[in-house]
Short mmCIF file of C-alpha atoms in Angstrom, two decimals:
data_model
loop_
_atom_site.label_atom_id
_atom_site.label_comp_id
_atom_site.label_asym_id
_atom_site.label_seq_id
_atom_site.Cartn_x
_atom_site.Cartn_y
_atom_site.Cartn_z
CA MET A 1 0.00 0.00 0.00
CA LEU A 2 0.95 3.64 -0.42
CA GLU A 3 0.45 6.37 2.14
CA ALA A 4 2.15 9.68 1.48
CA ARG A 5 1.65 12.89 3.39
CA LEU A 6 2.70 16.07 1.63
CA ALA A 7 3.10 19.27 3.71
CA GLU A 8 1.57 21.43 0.97
CA ALA A 9 -0.74 20.42 -1.87
CA ALA A 10 0.80 23.22 -3.95
CA ILE A 11 3.70 21.03 -5.09
CA LEU A 12 1.37 18.43 -6.63
CA LYS A 13 -0.89 21.09 -8.12
CA ARG A 14 2.07 22.80 -9.79
CA LEU A 15 3.49 19.51 -11.03
CA LEU A 16 0.21 18.56 -12.64
CA ASP A 17 -0.05 22.00 -14.26
CA SER A 18 3.44 21.40 -15.66
CA ILE A 19 2.64 18.10 -17.35
CA LYS A 20 -1.08 17.93 -18.09
CA GLU A 21 -0.87 19.53 -21.51
CA LEU A 22 2.00 17.30 -22.58
CA VAL A 23 0.63 13.95 -21.49
CA THR A 24 -2.94 12.63 -21.08
CA ASP A 25 -2.45 9.49 -18.98
CA ALA A 26 0.60 8.35 -17.03
CA ASN A 27 1.77 5.96 -14.36
CA PHE A 28 2.96 7.39 -11.07
CA GLU A 29 5.44 4.66 -10.11
CA CYS A 30 5.61 4.44 -6.33
CA ASN A 31 8.30 2.57 -4.46
CA GLU A 32 10.06 2.91 -1.13
CA GLU A 33 12.34 5.65 -2.50
CA GLY A 34 9.51 7.88 -3.64
CA ILE A 35 7.24 8.57 -6.59
CA ASN A 36 8.43 8.75 -10.19
CA LEU A 37 6.68 9.53 -13.41
CA GLN A 38 8.04 9.20 -16.91
CA ALA A 39 5.94 9.87 -19.97
CA MET A 40 6.38 10.77 -23.59
CA ASP A 41 3.98 13.00 -25.48
CA ASN A 42 1.87 11.42 -28.24
CA SER A 43 4.11 12.66 -31.03
CA HIS A 44 7.30 11.29 -29.38
CA VAL A 45 8.91 14.72 -29.48
CA ALA A 46 9.08 15.42 -25.74
CA LEU A 47 9.50 13.36 -22.61
CA VAL A 48 8.79 14.44 -19.06
CA SER A 49 10.38 12.83 -16.03
CA VAL A 50 9.31 13.67 -12.49
CA LYS A 51 10.84 12.55 -9.21
CA LEU A 52 9.37 13.11 -5.76
CA SER A 53 11.70 11.75 -3.09
CA ALA A 54 10.28 9.91 -0.09
CA SER A 55 12.28 12.31 2.10
CA GLY A 56 10.31 15.22 0.64
CA PHE A 57 7.11 13.97 2.29
CA LYS A 58 6.17 14.53 5.94
CA LYS A 59 5.33 10.85 6.07
CA TYR A 60 5.89 8.26 3.37
CA ARG A 61 5.18 4.56 3.27
CA CYS A 62 5.18 2.28 0.25
CA ASP A 63 5.55 -1.42 0.98
CA ARG A 64 6.14 -2.60 -2.56
CA PRO A 65 6.35 -1.07 -6.03
CA LEU A 66 2.95 0.22 -7.07
CA PRO A 67 2.10 1.79 -10.43
CA LEU A 68 -0.72 4.30 -10.12
CA GLY A 69 -2.22 4.84 -13.57
CA VAL A 70 -3.78 8.26 -13.63
CA ASN A 71 -5.69 10.40 -16.09
CA LEU A 72 -3.91 13.70 -15.62
CA GLY A 73 -6.99 15.77 -16.46
CA SER A 74 -8.97 14.07 -13.70
CA PHE A 75 -6.07 14.36 -11.26
CA THR A 76 -5.81 18.09 -12.03
CA LYS A 77 -9.53 18.55 -11.31
CA VAL A 78 -9.32 16.72 -7.98
CA LEU A 79 -6.22 18.69 -6.98
CA LYS A 80 -7.96 21.98 -7.80
CA CYS A 81 -10.20 21.20 -4.81
CA ALA A 82 -7.17 21.54 -2.51
CA LYS A 83 -5.86 24.87 -1.27
CA ASP A 84 -2.19 25.44 -1.89
CA ASP A 85 -1.30 25.23 1.80
CA ASP A 86 -3.53 22.24 2.63
CA VAL A 87 -1.76 19.15 3.88
CA CYS A 88 -2.34 16.52 1.17
CA ILE A 89 -2.46 12.80 1.95
CA ILE A 90 -2.60 10.30 -0.87
CA LYS A 91 -3.41 6.65 -0.27
CA ALA A 92 -3.80 3.57 -2.41
CA ALA A 93 -4.18 -0.06 -1.43
CA ASP A 94 -2.27 -2.79 -3.29
CA ASP A 95 -4.10 -3.75 -6.49
CA ALA A 96 -6.70 -1.06 -5.83
CA ASP A 97 -8.40 0.85 -8.62
CA ILE A 98 -8.95 3.94 -6.49
CA LEU A 99 -6.60 6.67 -5.30
CA SER A 100 -7.83 8.49 -2.22
CA LEU A 101 -6.83 12.05 -1.48
CA THR A 102 -7.36 13.87 1.80
CA TYR A 103 -6.87 17.63 2.19
CA GLU A 104 -6.41 18.91 5.73
CA ALA A 105 -6.80 22.66 6.09
CA ARG A 106 -3.91 24.37 7.83
CA ASN A 107 -5.88 26.76 10.02
CA SER A 108 -9.21 25.04 10.54
CA ASP A 109 -10.73 21.65 11.24
CA ARG A 110 -11.81 21.18 7.64
CA ILE A 111 -10.96 17.76 6.24
CA ALA A 112 -11.94 17.01 2.65
CA GLU A 113 -11.79 13.52 1.14
CA TYR A 114 -11.80 12.68 -2.55
CA GLU A 115 -11.44 9.47 -4.52
CA MET A 116 -10.22 9.11 -8.05
CA LYS A 117 -10.41 6.14 -10.38
CA LEU A 118 -7.08 4.59 -11.36
CA MET A 119 -6.49 2.98 -14.73
CA ASP A 120 -4.23 0.36 -16.24
CA ILE A 121 -1.67 2.05 -18.44
CA ASP A 122 0.62 -0.06 -20.55
CA ALA A 123 3.62 2.19 -21.07
CA ASP A 124 7.23 1.33 -21.81
CA THR A 125 9.82 2.62 -19.38
CA LEU A 126 12.62 4.27 -21.28
CA ASN A 127 16.26 4.10 -20.43
CA ILE A 128 17.64 7.64 -20.49
CA PRO A 129 21.41 7.45 -20.95
CA ASP A 130 23.73 9.64 -18.92
CA THR A 131 25.00 12.29 -21.29
CA ASP A 132 28.03 14.55 -21.03
CA TYR A 133 26.50 17.68 -22.44
CA ASP A 134 28.57 20.15 -24.44
CA ALA A 135 26.92 23.12 -22.78
CA ARG A 136 25.17 23.70 -19.49
CA VAL A 137 23.28 26.93 -18.86
CA SER A 138 21.76 27.88 -15.54
CA MET A 139 19.46 30.90 -15.38
CA PRO A 140 16.51 32.34 -13.49
CA SER A 141 13.44 30.34 -14.49
CA ALA A 142 11.41 33.56 -14.87
CA GLU A 143 13.92 34.77 -17.48
CA PHE A 144 13.62 31.55 -19.46
CA THR A 145 9.81 31.84 -19.34
CA ARG A 146 9.98 35.41 -20.61
CA ILE A 147 12.35 34.53 -23.45
CA VAL A 148 10.31 31.61 -24.81
CA ARG A 149 7.01 33.49 -24.44
CA ASP A 150 8.40 36.59 -26.17
CA LEU A 151 9.92 34.64 -29.05
CA SER A 152 6.84 32.45 -29.47
CA GLN A 153 5.02 35.64 -30.57
CA LEU A 154 7.35 35.87 -33.56
CA GLY A 155 7.75 32.33 -34.85
CA GLU A 156 7.41 28.61 -34.19
CA SER A 157 11.07 27.83 -33.54
CA VAL A 158 13.98 29.08 -31.53
CA ARG A 159 17.61 28.53 -32.32
CA ILE A 160 19.72 28.24 -29.18
CA GLU A 161 23.37 29.02 -29.67
CA VAL A 162 25.97 28.67 -26.93
CA SER A 163 29.34 30.21 -27.65
CA LYS A 164 32.09 32.07 -25.81
CA GLU A 165 29.91 35.14 -26.14
CA GLY A 166 27.12 33.60 -24.05
CA VAL A 167 23.81 31.93 -24.83
CA ARG A 168 21.73 33.40 -27.63
CA PHE A 169 18.05 32.65 -28.34
CA ILE A 170 17.13 33.43 -31.92
CA SER A 171 13.71 33.48 -33.54
CA ASP A 172 13.32 34.06 -37.22
CA GLY A 173 9.63 34.57 -37.94
CA GLU A 174 8.00 35.36 -41.26
CA ALA A 175 7.20 38.96 -40.36
CA ALA A 176 9.67 39.66 -37.58
CA ASN A 177 12.76 38.26 -36.00
CA GLY A 178 14.53 38.71 -32.71
CA ASN A 179 17.38 37.47 -30.63
CA ILE A 180 18.26 37.62 -26.97
CA LEU A 181 21.79 37.25 -25.69
CA LEU A 182 22.48 36.29 -22.08
CA ARG A 183 26.05 36.62 -20.93
CA GLN A 184 27.43 34.88 -17.91
CA THR A 185 26.96 37.12 -14.88
CA ASP A 186 30.29 37.24 -13.10
CA ASP A 187 29.07 38.93 -9.95
CA ASP A 188 25.81 37.06 -9.55
CA ALA A 189 25.36 33.32 -9.09
CA PRO A 190 22.03 31.47 -9.56
CA PRO A 191 19.21 31.93 -8.69
CA GLU A 192 19.60 35.57 -9.81
CA GLY A 193 22.52 35.19 -12.21
CA VAL A 194 23.37 33.22 -15.32
CA THR A 195 26.15 30.64 -15.47
CA ILE A 196 27.33 29.04 -18.67
CA GLU A 197 29.67 26.06 -18.93
CA MET A 198 30.71 25.12 -22.43
CA ASN A 199 33.03 22.49 -23.84
CA GLN A 200 31.98 22.98 -27.40
CA HIS A 201 29.97 25.48 -29.44
CA VAL A 202 26.33 24.36 -29.61
CA ASN A 203 23.72 25.33 -32.16
CA LEU A 204 20.30 23.68 -32.02
CA THR A 205 16.73 24.51 -33.07
CA PHE A 206 13.64 23.66 -31.01
CA SER A 207 9.88 24.08 -31.18
CA LEU A 208 8.79 27.00 -28.99
CA LYS A 209 5.39 25.44 -28.37
CA TYR A 210 7.04 22.78 -26.21
CA LEU A 211 9.41 25.17 -24.46
CA VAL A 212 6.52 27.46 -23.49
CA ASN A 213 4.87 24.38 -22.01
CA PHE A 214 7.99 23.36 -20.07
CA ALA A 215 8.34 26.90 -18.72
CA LYS A 216 5.20 26.36 -16.63
CA SER A 217 7.52 24.62 -14.17
CA SER A 218 8.93 27.99 -13.14
CA THR A 219 6.33 27.83 -10.34
CA LEU A 220 8.36 24.95 -8.88
CA SER A 221 11.86 26.44 -8.96
CA ASN A 222 13.55 29.83 -9.35
CA VAL A 223 16.30 28.27 -11.43
CA VAL A 224 16.25 26.31 -14.67
CA GLN A 225 19.12 24.40 -16.21
CA LEU A 226 19.43 23.84 -19.93
CA MET A 227 21.74 21.03 -21.02
CA LEU A 228 22.67 20.90 -24.69
CA SER A 229 24.76 18.87 -27.09
CA ASN A 230 24.61 19.10 -30.85
CA ASP A 231 22.13 16.64 -32.41
CA VAL A 232 20.81 15.25 -29.13
CA PRO A 233 17.65 16.11 -27.17
CA LEU A 234 17.70 19.22 -25.02
CA LEU A 235 17.34 18.64 -21.29
CA VAL A 236 15.41 21.30 -19.37
CA SER A 237 15.66 20.67 -15.64
CA TYR A 238 13.97 22.25 -12.63
CA ASP A 239 15.13 21.11 -9.19
CA PHE A 240 13.05 21.75 -6.09
CA ASN A 241 13.25 20.66 -2.45
CA GLN A 242 11.19 17.50 -2.86
CA GLY A 243 12.61 16.36 -6.19
CA HIS A 244 12.83 17.46 -9.79
CA ILE A 245 11.02 17.76 -13.09
CA ARG A 246 13.00 17.20 -16.28
CA TYR A 247 11.96 17.59 -19.87
CA TYR A 248 13.70 16.18 -22.93
CA LEU A 249 12.97 17.73 -26.31
CA ALA A 250 14.06 16.41 -29.70
CA PRO A 251 15.70 19.10 -31.84
CA LYS A 252 14.46 20.16 -35.26
CA ILE A 253 16.64 18.74 -37.98
CA GLY A 254 17.59 19.31 -41.62
CA ASP A 255 17.11 22.50 -43.62
CA SER Q 1 12.65 24.63 -43.24
CA LYS Q 2 13.69 22.28 -40.48
CA GLN Q 3 11.63 19.23 -39.57
CA GLN Q 4 10.73 18.24 -36.05
CA GLY Q 5 12.90 15.32 -34.91
CA ARG Q 6 11.68 12.56 -32.60
CA LEU Q 7 13.00 11.06 -29.40
CA ASP Q 8 12.82 7.48 -30.71
CA GLY Q 9 16.34 6.32 -31.25
CA PHE Q 10 17.78 8.41 -28.45
CA PHE Q 11 16.14 6.47 -25.62
CA SER Q 12 15.88 2.69 -25.51
CA VAL Q 13 13.02 0.73 -23.97
CA LYS Q 14 14.01 -0.83 -20.64
#
């Protein structure tokens, strides 16, 4: 069985907001180390990977590995019934087809109980190889959100170029183009500053639609890391106290 | 213009 007590429902609410438009149904894989989710979008262009560590919960018990197949739309609706600062307890019995959620109000005696149907989801688990990326950029997550939202007004794609100069985001739309250069901030470390590590010049093009979607995770962390190597998927990573959310995005190819 | 690539091929099924 699973019993997990989360100090604030906000974390789960924000996580669901970060993935619900990318993936419809997914397994939350629970084991004694915590809860993991890995899912690819229908078009096999993006993959999201979430980890919530057992140590991030006020109380956590999972006797044996338990996949909780969830419709993310339904889960989002049930979580909307929780206030951000409610304590959130999720429970599931072994082989059960129901997930129960309890929201305990912080400053009153209100206790709300909800149940959600679980589903069998037959999804392959993918092996994500460890990659030595050619470039690693760390920046304020709000800055990344602004850049991808701004450029998505102009065109469908962004070219990300990492060089000695810094990291440049370039959009070349039909009617307008734009580019934003971020230089490494020498006097300011993350979360406020920008750090750039580069072994090799990187030049890759990505769909802005996906990046705008990923940027929703800025509610979970003040810092985002972009990991890039030529011709391999981009890794966009947000770390927070209880775990992380990582997105992989296949680059656009050819001319 | 560039075509959208896919993740298949980068990640193997466990």
